[in-house]
XYZ file of C-alpha atoms in Angstrom:
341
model
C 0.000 0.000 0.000
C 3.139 2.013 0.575
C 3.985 2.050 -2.948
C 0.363 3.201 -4.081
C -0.031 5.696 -2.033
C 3.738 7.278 -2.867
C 2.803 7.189 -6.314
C -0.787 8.852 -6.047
C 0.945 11.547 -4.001
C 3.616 11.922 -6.196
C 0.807 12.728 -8.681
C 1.053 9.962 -10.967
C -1.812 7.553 -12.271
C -2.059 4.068 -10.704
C -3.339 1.362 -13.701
C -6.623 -0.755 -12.943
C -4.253 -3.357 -12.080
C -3.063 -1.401 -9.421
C -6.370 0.149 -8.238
C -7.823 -2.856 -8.316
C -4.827 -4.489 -5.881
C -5.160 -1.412 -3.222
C -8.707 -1.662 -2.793
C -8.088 -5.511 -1.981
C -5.944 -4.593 0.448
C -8.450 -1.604 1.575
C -11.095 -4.402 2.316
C -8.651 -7.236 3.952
C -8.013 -7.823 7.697
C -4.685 -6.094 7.326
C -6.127 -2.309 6.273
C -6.010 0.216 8.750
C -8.172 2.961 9.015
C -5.590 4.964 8.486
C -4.419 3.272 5.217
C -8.028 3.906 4.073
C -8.329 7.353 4.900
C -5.126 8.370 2.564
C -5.817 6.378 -0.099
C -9.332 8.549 -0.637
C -7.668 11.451 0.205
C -4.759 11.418 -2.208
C -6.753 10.153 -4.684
C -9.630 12.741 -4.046
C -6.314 15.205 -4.013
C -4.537 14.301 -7.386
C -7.992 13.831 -9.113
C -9.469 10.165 -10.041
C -9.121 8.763 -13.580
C -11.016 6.315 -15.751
C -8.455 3.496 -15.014
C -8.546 4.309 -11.205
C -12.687 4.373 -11.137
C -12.638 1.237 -13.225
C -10.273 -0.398 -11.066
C -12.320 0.045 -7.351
C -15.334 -0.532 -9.410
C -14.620 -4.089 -10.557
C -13.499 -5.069 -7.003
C -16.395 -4.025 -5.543
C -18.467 -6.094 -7.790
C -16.351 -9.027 -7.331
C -17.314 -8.759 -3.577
C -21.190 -8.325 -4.163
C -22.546 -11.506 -3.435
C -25.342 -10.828 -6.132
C -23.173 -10.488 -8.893
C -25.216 -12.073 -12.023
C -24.776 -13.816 -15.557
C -25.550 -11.018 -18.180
C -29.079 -10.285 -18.574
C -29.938 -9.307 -21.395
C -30.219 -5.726 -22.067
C -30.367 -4.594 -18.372
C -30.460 -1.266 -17.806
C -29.834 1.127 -14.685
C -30.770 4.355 -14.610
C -29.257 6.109 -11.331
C -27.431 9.258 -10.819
C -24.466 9.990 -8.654
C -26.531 12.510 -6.774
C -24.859 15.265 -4.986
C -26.240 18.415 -6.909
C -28.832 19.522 -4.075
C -31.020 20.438 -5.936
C -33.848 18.625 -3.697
C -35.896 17.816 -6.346
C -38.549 14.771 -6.525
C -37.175 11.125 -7.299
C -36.835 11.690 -10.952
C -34.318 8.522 -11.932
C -36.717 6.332 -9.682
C -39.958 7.627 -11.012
C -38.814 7.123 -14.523
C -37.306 3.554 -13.885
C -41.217 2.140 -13.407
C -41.653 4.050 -16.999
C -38.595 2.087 -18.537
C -39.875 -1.031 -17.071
C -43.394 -0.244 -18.689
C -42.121 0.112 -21.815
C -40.561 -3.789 -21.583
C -36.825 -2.777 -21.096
C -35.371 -4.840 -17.899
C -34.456 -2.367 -14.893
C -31.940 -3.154 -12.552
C -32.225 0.040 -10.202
C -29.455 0.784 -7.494
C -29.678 3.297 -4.922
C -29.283 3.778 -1.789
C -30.760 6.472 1.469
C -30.521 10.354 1.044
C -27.643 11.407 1.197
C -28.155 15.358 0.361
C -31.533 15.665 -0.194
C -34.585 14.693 1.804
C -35.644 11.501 -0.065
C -33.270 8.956 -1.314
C -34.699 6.320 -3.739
C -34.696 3.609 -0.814
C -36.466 6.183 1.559
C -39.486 6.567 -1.383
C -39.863 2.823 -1.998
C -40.087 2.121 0.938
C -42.718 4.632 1.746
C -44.569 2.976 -1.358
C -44.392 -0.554 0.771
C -41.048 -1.989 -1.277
C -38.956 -3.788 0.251
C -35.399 -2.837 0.809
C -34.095 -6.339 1.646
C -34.537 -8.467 -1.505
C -32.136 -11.529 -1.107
C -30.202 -12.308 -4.928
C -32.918 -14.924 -5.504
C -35.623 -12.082 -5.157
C -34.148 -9.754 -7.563
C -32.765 -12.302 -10.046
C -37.032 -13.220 -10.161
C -38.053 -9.767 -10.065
C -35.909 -8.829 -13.193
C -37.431 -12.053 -15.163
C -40.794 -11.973 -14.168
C -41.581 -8.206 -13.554
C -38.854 -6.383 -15.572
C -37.316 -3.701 -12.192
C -36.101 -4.756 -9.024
C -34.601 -2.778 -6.798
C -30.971 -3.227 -5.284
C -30.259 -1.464 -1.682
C -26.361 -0.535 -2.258
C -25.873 -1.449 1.508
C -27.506 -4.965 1.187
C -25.572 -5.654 -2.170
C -22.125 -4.308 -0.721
C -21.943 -5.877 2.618
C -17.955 -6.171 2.263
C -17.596 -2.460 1.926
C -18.109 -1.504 5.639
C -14.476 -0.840 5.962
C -14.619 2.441 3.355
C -18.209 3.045 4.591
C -16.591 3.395 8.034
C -13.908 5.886 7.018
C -15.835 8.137 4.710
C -18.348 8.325 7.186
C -15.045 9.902 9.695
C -13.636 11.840 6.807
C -16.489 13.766 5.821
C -15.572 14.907 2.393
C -15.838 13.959 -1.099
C -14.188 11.109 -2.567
C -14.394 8.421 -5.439
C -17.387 7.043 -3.581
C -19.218 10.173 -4.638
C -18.962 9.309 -8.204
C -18.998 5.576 -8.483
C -21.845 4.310 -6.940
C -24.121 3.638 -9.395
C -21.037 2.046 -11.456
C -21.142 -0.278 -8.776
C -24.525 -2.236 -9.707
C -23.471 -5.776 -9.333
C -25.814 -6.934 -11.952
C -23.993 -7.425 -15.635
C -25.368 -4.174 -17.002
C -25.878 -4.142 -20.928
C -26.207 -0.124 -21.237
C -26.765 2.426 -18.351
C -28.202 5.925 -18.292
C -25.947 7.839 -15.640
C -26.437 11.236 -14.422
C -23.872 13.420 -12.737
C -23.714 16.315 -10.550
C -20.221 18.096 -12.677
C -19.624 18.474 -16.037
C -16.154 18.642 -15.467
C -16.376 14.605 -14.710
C -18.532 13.567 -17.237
C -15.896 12.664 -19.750
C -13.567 10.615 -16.929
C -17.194 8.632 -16.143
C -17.747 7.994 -19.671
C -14.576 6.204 -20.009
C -14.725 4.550 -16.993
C -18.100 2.905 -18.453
C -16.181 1.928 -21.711
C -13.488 0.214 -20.100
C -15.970 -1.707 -17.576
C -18.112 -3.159 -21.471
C -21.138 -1.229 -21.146
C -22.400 -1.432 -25.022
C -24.376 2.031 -25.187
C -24.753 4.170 -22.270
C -25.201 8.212 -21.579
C -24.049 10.069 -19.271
C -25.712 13.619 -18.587
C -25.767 16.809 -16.597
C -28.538 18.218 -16.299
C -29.288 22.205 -16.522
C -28.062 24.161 -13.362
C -25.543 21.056 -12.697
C -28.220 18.601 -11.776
C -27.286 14.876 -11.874
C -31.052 14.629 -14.553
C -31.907 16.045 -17.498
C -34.230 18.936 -16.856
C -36.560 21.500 -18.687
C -34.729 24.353 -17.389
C -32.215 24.636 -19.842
C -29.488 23.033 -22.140
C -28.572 19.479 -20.748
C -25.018 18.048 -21.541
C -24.856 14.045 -22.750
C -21.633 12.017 -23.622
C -23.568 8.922 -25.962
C -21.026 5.145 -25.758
C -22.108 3.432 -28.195
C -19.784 0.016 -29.337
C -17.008 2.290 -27.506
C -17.280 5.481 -29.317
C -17.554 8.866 -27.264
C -20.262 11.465 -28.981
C -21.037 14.728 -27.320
C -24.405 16.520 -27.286
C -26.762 19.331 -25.854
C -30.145 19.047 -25.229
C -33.305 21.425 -24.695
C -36.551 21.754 -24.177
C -37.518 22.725 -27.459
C -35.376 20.191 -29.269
C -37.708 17.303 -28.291
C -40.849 19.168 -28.035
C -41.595 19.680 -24.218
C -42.096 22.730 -22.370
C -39.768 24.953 -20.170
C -39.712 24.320 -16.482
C -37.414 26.170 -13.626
C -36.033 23.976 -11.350
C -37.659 25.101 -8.718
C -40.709 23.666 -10.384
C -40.085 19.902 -10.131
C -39.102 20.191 -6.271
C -39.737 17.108 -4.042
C -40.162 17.047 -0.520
C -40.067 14.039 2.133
C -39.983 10.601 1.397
C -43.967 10.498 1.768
C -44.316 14.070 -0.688
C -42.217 12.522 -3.118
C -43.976 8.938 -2.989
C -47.381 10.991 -4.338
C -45.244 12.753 -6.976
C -44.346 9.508 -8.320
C -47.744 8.130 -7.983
C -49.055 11.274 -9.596
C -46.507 10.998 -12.670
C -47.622 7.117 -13.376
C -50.970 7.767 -12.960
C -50.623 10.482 -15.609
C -50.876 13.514 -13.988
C -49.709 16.210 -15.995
C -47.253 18.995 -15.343
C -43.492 19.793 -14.717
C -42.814 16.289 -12.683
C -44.627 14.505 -15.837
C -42.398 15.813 -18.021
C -39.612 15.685 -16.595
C -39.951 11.943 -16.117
C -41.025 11.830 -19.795
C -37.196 13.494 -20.624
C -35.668 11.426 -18.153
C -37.766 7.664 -19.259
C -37.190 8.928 -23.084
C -33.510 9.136 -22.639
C -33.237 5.543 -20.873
C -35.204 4.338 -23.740
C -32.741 5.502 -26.029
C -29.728 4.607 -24.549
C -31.282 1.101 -24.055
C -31.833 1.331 -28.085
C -35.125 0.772 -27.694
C -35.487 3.753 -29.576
C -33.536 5.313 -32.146
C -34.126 8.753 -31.308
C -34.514 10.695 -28.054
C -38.050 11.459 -29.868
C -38.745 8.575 -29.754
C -37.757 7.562 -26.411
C -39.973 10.141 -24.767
C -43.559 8.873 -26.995
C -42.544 5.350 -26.272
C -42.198 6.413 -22.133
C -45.378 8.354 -22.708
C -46.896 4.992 -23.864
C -45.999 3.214 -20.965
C -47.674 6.001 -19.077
C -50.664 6.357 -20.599
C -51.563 2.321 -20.843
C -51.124 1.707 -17.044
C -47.954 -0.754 -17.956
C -45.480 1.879 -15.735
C -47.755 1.436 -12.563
C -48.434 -1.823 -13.159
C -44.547 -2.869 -12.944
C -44.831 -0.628 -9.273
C -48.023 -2.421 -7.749
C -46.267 -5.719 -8.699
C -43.305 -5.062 -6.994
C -45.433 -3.784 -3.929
C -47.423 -7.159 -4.212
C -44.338 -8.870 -4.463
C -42.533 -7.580 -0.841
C -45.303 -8.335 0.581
C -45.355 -11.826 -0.145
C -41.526 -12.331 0.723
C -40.961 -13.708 4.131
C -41.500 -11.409 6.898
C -38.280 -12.288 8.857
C -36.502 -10.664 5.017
C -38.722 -7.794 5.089
């Protein structure tokens, strides 16, 4: 660990093989806390690259004991978070809308971290379990098309950096990888971010861990979603080459919102938004979700067009098929065995 950390102070680069070697040692009896602590630092210090993320990422997934097969054209659709901008569960809401439209959902997430309602905090309010065993989620992604993986219940091993960071109390890598993390064999993967200035680092790091097509996005006003306020930045993968784009409003045909517009609330406020949205209620939070839904569709190919995208999401809408996919997984936590739930 010695030798890492020189290096990483020194300013130089470690390769995935060595990432992927210190954060073995990071999660074996022999790390200290200490060890821990300045590895995040000096990486958070020199800057992270694509090999680095790419590195931490694949041992964490090696260590998830519900690490799949490939399924076929999974998709996840979750954001780093970390922009504040307290707005409803927009990457949540719109995975029920990608599940609608038949496209298979693995969704991570986790508690809020810096808003009020994390995406575990409003499924559970909506009665969804949080502690689907592999089994559960390996049936729910056949049969029903979205399951729902609690990062803390799928990373178990990781309560030595959870530990630290928790001490530290700044940024780090964890900030930006977590929904790289997914331990299910992700096909293509819609991933918001909260900075620009790492959306080309994160684009690589998703090419060099075989996603086939994937976006990532920030969102107008530096939100980790696209948004109706304003342009929206995308980096499109697809069969590992890097395209950059803007997107409005008024390039897909939706209306203008603020951000202060598609604000959420508590985990309870933000559960009714999303039952508002799939029972077709119309407004900012519809739309938004439409954006949001249209560009999953796309990057899933699905679609070939973010046009596209968003009238196939308002499909899934507007025939029930997005709510439907919710009430089954509601049904479906609460026939799991109590002593799981």
């Amino acid at each position: 660990m010695k030798h890492y950390l020189e290096k990483i102070i020194d300013r130089e680069d470690l390769t995935i093989e060595e990432m992927m070697a210190a954060t073995e040692y990071c999660l074996s009896e022999n790390a200290t806390d200490s060890e821990i602590a300045a590895l995040l630092t000096a990486l958070q210090g020199k800057g992270e690259t694509a090999d680095e993320i790419a590195g931490i990422v694949e041992v964490i997934r090696s260590r998830s004991t519900f690490s799949t097969t490939p399924i076929q054209d999974a998709i996840d659709n979750c954001g780093t978070g970390g922009d504040k901008s307290y707005s409803f569960n927009i990457s949540t809401t719109s995975a029920f809308v990608l599940a609608g439209a038949g496209i298979t959902v693995a969704k991570h997430g986790n508690r809020s971290i810096t808003s009020k309602s994390g995406s575990a905090d409003v499924l559970e309010n909506l009665g969804i379990s949080l502690s689907f065993t592999k089994d559960h989620v390996e049936e729910l992604l056949h049969e029903n098309k979205i399951a729902f993986l609690f990062a803390p219940n799928v990373h178990a091993a990781l309560k030595p950096f959870t530990k630290v960071r928790k001490h530290l109390g700044i940024r780090t890598v964890f900030n930006l990888i977590g929904p790289l993390t997914n331990p299910i064999e992700l096909d293509t993967q819609l991933l918001g971010v909260y900075s620009r200035e790492v959306m080309p680092m994160l684009a690589e790091s998703l090419k060099k861990l075989g996603r086939r097509r994937a976006i990532v996005i920030n969102g107008a006003g530096n939100v980790d979603e696209a948004t109706l306020a304003g342009e929206n930045h995308l980096i499109i993968l697809d069969d590992g080459k890097l395209t950059n784009l803007t997107l409005t409003p008024e390039s897909v045909g939706l209306p203008v919102y603020t951000k202060e517009e598609i604000l959420g609330g508590t985990a309870k406020d933000n559960a009714e938004i999303l039952l508002g949205v799939l029972n077709g209620k119309k407004g900012a939070y519809y739309d938004t979700v439409l954006l949001n839904a249209g560009l999953g569709i796309f990057t899933n190919g699905k679609a070939e067009t973010i046009q596209e995208g968003i009238e196939l999401a308002r499909e899934s809408i507007e025939s029930g098929a997005a709510l439907e996919r919710l009430q089954q997984l509601i049904s479906y936590s609460q026939r799991i065995p109590s002593e799981v739930y």
